[in-house]
PDB file of C-alpha atoms and ligand atoms in Angstrom:
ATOM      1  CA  UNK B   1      -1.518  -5.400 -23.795  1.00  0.00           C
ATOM      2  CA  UNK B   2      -2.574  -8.825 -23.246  1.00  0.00           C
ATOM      3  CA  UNK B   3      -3.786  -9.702 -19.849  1.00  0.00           C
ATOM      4  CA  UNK B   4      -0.982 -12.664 -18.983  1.00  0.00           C
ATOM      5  CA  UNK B   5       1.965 -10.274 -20.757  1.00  0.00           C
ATOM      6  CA  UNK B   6       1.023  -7.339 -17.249  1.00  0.00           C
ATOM      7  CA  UNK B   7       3.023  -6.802 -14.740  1.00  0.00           C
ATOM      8  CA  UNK B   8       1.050  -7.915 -11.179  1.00  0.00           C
ATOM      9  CA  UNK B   9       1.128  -5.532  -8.607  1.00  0.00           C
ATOM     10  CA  UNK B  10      -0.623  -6.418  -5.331  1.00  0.00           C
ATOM     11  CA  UNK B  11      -1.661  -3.565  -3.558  1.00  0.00           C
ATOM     12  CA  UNK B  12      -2.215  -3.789   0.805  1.00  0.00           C
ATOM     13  CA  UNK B  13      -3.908  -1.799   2.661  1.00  0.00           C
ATOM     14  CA  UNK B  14      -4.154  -2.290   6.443  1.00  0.00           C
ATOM     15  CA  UNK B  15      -6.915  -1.044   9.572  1.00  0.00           C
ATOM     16  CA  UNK B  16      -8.980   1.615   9.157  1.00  0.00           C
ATOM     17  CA  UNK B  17      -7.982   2.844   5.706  1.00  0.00           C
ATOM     18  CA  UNK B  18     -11.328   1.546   4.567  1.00  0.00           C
ATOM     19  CA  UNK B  19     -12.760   4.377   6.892  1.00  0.00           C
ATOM     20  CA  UNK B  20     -10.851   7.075   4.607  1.00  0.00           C
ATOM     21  CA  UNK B  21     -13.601  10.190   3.726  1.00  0.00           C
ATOM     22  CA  UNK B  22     -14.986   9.550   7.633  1.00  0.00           C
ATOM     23  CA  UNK B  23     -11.925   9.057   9.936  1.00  0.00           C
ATOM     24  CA  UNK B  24      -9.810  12.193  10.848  1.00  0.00           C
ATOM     25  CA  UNK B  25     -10.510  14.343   7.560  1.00  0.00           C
ATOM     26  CA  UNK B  26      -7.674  17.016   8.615  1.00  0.00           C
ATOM     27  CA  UNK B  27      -5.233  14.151   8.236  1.00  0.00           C
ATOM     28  CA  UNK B  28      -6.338  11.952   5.533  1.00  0.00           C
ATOM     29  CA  UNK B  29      -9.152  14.143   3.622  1.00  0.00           C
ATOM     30  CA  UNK B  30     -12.965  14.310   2.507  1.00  0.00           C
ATOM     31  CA  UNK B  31     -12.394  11.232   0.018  1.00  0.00           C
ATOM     32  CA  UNK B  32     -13.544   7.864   0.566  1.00  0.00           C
ATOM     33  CA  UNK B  33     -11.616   4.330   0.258  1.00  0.00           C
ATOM     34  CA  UNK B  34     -13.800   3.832  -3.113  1.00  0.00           C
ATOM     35  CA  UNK B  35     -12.317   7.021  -4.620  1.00  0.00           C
ATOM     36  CA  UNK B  36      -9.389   5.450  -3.590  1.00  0.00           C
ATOM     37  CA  UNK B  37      -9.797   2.257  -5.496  1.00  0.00           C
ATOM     38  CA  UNK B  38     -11.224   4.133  -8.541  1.00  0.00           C
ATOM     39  CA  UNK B  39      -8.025   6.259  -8.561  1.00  0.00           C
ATOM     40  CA  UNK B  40      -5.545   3.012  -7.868  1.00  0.00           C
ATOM     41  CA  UNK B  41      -7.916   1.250 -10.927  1.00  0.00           C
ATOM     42  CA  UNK B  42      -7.582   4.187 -13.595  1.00  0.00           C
ATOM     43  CA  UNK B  43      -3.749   4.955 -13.146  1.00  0.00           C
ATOM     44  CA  UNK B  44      -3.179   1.326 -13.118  1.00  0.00           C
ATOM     45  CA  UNK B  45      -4.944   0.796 -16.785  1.00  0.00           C
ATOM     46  CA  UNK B  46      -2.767   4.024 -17.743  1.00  0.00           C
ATOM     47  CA  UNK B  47       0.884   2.181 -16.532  1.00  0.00           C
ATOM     48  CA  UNK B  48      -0.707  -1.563 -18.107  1.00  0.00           C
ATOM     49  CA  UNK B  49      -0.512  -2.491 -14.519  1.00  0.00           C
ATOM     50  CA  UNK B  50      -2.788  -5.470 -13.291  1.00  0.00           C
ATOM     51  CA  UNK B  51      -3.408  -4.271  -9.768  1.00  0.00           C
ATOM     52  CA  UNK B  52      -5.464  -6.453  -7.585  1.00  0.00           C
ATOM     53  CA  UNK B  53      -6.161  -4.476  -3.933  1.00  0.00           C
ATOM     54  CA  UNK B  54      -6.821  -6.142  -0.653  1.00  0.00           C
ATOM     55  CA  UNK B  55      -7.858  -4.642   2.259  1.00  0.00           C
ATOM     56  CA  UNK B  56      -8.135  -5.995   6.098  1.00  0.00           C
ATOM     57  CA  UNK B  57      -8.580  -4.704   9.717  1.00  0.00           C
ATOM     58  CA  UNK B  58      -6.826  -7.875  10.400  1.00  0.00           C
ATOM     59  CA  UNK B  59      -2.985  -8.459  11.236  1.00  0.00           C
ATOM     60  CA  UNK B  60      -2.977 -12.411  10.342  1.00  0.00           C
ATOM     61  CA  UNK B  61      -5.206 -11.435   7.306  1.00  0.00           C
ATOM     62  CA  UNK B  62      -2.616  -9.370   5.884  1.00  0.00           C
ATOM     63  CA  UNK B  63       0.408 -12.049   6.417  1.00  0.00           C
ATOM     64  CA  UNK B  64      -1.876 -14.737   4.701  1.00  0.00           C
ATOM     65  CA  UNK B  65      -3.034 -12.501   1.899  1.00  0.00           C
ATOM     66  CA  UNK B  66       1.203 -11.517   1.549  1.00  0.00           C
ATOM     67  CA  UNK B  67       1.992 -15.535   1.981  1.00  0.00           C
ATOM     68  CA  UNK B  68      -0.724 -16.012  -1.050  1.00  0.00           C
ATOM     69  CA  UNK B  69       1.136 -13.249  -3.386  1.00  0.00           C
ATOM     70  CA  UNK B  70       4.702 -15.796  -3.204  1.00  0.00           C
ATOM     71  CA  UNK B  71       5.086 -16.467  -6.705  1.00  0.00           C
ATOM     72  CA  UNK B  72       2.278 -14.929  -8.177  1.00  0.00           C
ATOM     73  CA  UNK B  73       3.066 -10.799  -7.620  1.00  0.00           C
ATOM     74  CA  UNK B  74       5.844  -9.021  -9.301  1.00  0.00           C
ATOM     75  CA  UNK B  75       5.303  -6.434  -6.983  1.00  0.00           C
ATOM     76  CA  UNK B  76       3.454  -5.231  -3.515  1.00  0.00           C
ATOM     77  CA  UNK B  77       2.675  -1.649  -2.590  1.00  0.00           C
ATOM     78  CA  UNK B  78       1.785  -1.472   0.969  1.00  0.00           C
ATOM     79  CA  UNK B  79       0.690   0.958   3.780  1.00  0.00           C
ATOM     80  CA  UNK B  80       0.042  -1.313   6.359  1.00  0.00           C
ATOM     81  CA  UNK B  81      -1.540   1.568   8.297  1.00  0.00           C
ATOM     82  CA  UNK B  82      -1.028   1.483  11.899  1.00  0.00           C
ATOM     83  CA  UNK B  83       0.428  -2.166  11.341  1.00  0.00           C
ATOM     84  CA  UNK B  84       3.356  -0.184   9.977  1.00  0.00           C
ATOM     85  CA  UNK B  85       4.130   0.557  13.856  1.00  0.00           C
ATOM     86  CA  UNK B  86       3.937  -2.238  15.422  1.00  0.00           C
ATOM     87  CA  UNK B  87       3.723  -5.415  12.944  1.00  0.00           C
ATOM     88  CA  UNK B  88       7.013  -7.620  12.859  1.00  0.00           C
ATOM     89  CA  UNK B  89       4.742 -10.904  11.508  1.00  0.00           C
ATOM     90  CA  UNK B  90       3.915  -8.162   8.429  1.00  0.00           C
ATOM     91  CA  UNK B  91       7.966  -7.441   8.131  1.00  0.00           C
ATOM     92  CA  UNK B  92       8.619 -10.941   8.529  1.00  0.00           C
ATOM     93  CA  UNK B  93       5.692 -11.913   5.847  1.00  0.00           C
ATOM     94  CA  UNK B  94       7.058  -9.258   3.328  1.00  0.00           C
ATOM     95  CA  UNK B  95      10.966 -11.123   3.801  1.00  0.00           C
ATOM     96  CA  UNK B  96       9.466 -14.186   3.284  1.00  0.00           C
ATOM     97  CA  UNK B  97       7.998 -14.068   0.018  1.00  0.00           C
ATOM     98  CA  UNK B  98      10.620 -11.871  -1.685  1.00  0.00           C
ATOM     99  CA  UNK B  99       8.565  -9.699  -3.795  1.00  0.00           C
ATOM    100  CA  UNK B 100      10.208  -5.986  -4.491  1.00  0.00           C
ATOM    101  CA  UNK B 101       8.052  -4.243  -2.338  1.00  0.00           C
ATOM    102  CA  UNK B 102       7.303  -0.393  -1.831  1.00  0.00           C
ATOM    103  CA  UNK B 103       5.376   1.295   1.210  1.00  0.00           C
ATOM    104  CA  UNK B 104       2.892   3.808   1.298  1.00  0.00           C
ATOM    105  CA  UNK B 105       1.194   6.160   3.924  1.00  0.00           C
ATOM    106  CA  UNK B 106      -0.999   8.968   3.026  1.00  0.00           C
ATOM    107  CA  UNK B 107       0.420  11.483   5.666  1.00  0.00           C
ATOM    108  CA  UNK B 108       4.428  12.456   6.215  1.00  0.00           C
ATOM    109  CA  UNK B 109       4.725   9.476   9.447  1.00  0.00           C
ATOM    110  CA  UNK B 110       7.963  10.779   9.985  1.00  0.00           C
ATOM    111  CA  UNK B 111       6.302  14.443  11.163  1.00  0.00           C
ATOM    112  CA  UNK B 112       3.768  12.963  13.186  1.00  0.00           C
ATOM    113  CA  UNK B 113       3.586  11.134  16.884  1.00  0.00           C
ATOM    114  CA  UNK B 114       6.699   9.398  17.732  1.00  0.00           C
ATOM    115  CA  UNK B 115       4.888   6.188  17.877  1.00  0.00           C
ATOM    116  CA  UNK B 116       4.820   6.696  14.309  1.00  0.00           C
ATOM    117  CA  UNK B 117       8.490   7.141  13.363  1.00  0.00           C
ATOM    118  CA  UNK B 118       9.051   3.477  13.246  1.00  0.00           C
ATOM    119  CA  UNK B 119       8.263   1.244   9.995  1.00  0.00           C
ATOM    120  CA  UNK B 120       8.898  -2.102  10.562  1.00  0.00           C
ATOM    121  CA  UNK B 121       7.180  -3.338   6.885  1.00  0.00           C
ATOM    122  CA  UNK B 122       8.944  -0.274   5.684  1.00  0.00           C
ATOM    123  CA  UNK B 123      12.812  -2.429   6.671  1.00  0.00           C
ATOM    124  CA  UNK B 124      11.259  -4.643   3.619  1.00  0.00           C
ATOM    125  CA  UNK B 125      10.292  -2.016   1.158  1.00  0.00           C
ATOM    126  CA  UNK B 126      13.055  -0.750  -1.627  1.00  0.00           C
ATOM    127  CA  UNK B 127      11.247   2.471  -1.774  1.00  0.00           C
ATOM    128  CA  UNK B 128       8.740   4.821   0.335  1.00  0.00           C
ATOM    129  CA  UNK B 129       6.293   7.266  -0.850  1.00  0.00           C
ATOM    130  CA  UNK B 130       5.053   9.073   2.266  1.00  0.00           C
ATOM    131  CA  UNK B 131       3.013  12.214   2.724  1.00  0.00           C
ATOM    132  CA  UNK B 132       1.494  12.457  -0.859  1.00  0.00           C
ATOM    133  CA  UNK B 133      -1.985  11.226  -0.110  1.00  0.00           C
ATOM    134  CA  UNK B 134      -3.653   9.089  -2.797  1.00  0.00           C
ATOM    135  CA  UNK B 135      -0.659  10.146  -5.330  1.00  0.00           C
ATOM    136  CA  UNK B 136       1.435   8.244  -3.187  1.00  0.00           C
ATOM    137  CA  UNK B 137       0.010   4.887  -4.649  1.00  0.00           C
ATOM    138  CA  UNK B 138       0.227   6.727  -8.546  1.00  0.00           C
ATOM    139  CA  UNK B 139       4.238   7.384  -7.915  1.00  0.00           C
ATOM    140  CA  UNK B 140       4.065   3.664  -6.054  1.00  0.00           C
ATOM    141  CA  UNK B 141       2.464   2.379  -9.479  1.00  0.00           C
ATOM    142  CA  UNK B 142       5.079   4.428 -11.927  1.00  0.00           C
ATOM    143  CA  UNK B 143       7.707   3.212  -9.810  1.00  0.00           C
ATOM    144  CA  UNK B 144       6.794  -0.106 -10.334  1.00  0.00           C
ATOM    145  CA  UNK B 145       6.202   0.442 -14.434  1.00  0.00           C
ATOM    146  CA  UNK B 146       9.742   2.213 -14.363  1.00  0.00           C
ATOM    147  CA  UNK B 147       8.686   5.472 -14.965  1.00  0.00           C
ATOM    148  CA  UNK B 148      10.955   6.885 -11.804  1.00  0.00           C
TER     149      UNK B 148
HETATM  150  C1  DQA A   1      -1.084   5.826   7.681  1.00  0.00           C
HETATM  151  C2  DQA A   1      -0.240   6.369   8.850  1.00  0.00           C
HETATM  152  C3  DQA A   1      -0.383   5.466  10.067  1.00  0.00           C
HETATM  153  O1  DQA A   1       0.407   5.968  11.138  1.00  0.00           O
HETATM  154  C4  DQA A   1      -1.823   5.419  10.509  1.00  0.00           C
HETATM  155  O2  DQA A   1      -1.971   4.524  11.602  1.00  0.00           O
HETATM  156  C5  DQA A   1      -2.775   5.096   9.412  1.00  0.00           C
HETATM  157  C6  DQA A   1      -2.536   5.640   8.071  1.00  0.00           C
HETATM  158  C7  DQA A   1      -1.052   6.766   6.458  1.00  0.00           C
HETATM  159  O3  DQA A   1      -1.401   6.306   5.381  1.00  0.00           O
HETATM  160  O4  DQA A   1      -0.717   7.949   6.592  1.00  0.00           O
HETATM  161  O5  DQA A   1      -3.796   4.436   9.627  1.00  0.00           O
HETATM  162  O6  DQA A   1      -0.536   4.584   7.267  1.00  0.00           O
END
């Protein structure tokens, strides 16, 4: 498919997730955030998906980065990380822009800490993929290509 004719799917990733194959392996696993991308940049060729992937430590980098995807994204996948607890500016960034939106977390938040049972980006996100590890961000993708 021709490069202009894809759908764009921006994909967010928030603190720490660039730590993934060194932080808390009984939680989130021996693979790193590169086998990550590799995985996110193989399933996306598969689904003719142009996904672009950002990732930041930073709360203000992640609104601009969402502010910069307003009319240029048909879609955002996100797992804000521990953002997902405590980030209203992220909710509010995600209503802003108005971009179908789907969240992501490697582990089942809803089984964990109760700090963790809230998703504020999640109030913006048509649908959730939670507790799947990295296939979470494949079923994210095949939502996206309309293969749910
Ligand atoms: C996470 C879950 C969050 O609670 C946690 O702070 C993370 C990762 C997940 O993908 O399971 O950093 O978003």
């Amino acid at each position: 498919m021709n490069e202009d004719d894809k759908m764009k799917v921006l994909i967010v990733n928030g603190p720490n997730l660039n730590m993934l194959g060194i932080r808390e392996k009984q939680l989130y696993g021996n693979r790193t955030y590169d086998d990550l991308l590799k995985c996110i940049d193989k399933w996306a060729g598969e689904l003719d998906i142009r996904a672009d992937v950002f990732q930041s430590n930073h709360e203000g980098a992640i609104v601009d980065r969402i502010q910069q995807a307003y009319g240029a994204y048909d879609g955002i996948i996100i797992n804000p990380a521990a953002y997902t607890h405590t980030s209203i500016a992220i909710l509010d960034a995600l209503k802003a822009v108005e971009i179908p939106c789907c969240e992501v977390h490697l582990t089942d938040i809803s089984g964990r800490e109760p700090f963790r049972q809230i998703s504020y980006a999640g109030m913006a996100c048509e649908q959730h993929f939670t507790g799947m590890g990295f296939e979470g961000y494949h079923e994210a993708l095949r939502w996206f290509a309309g293969e749910k």
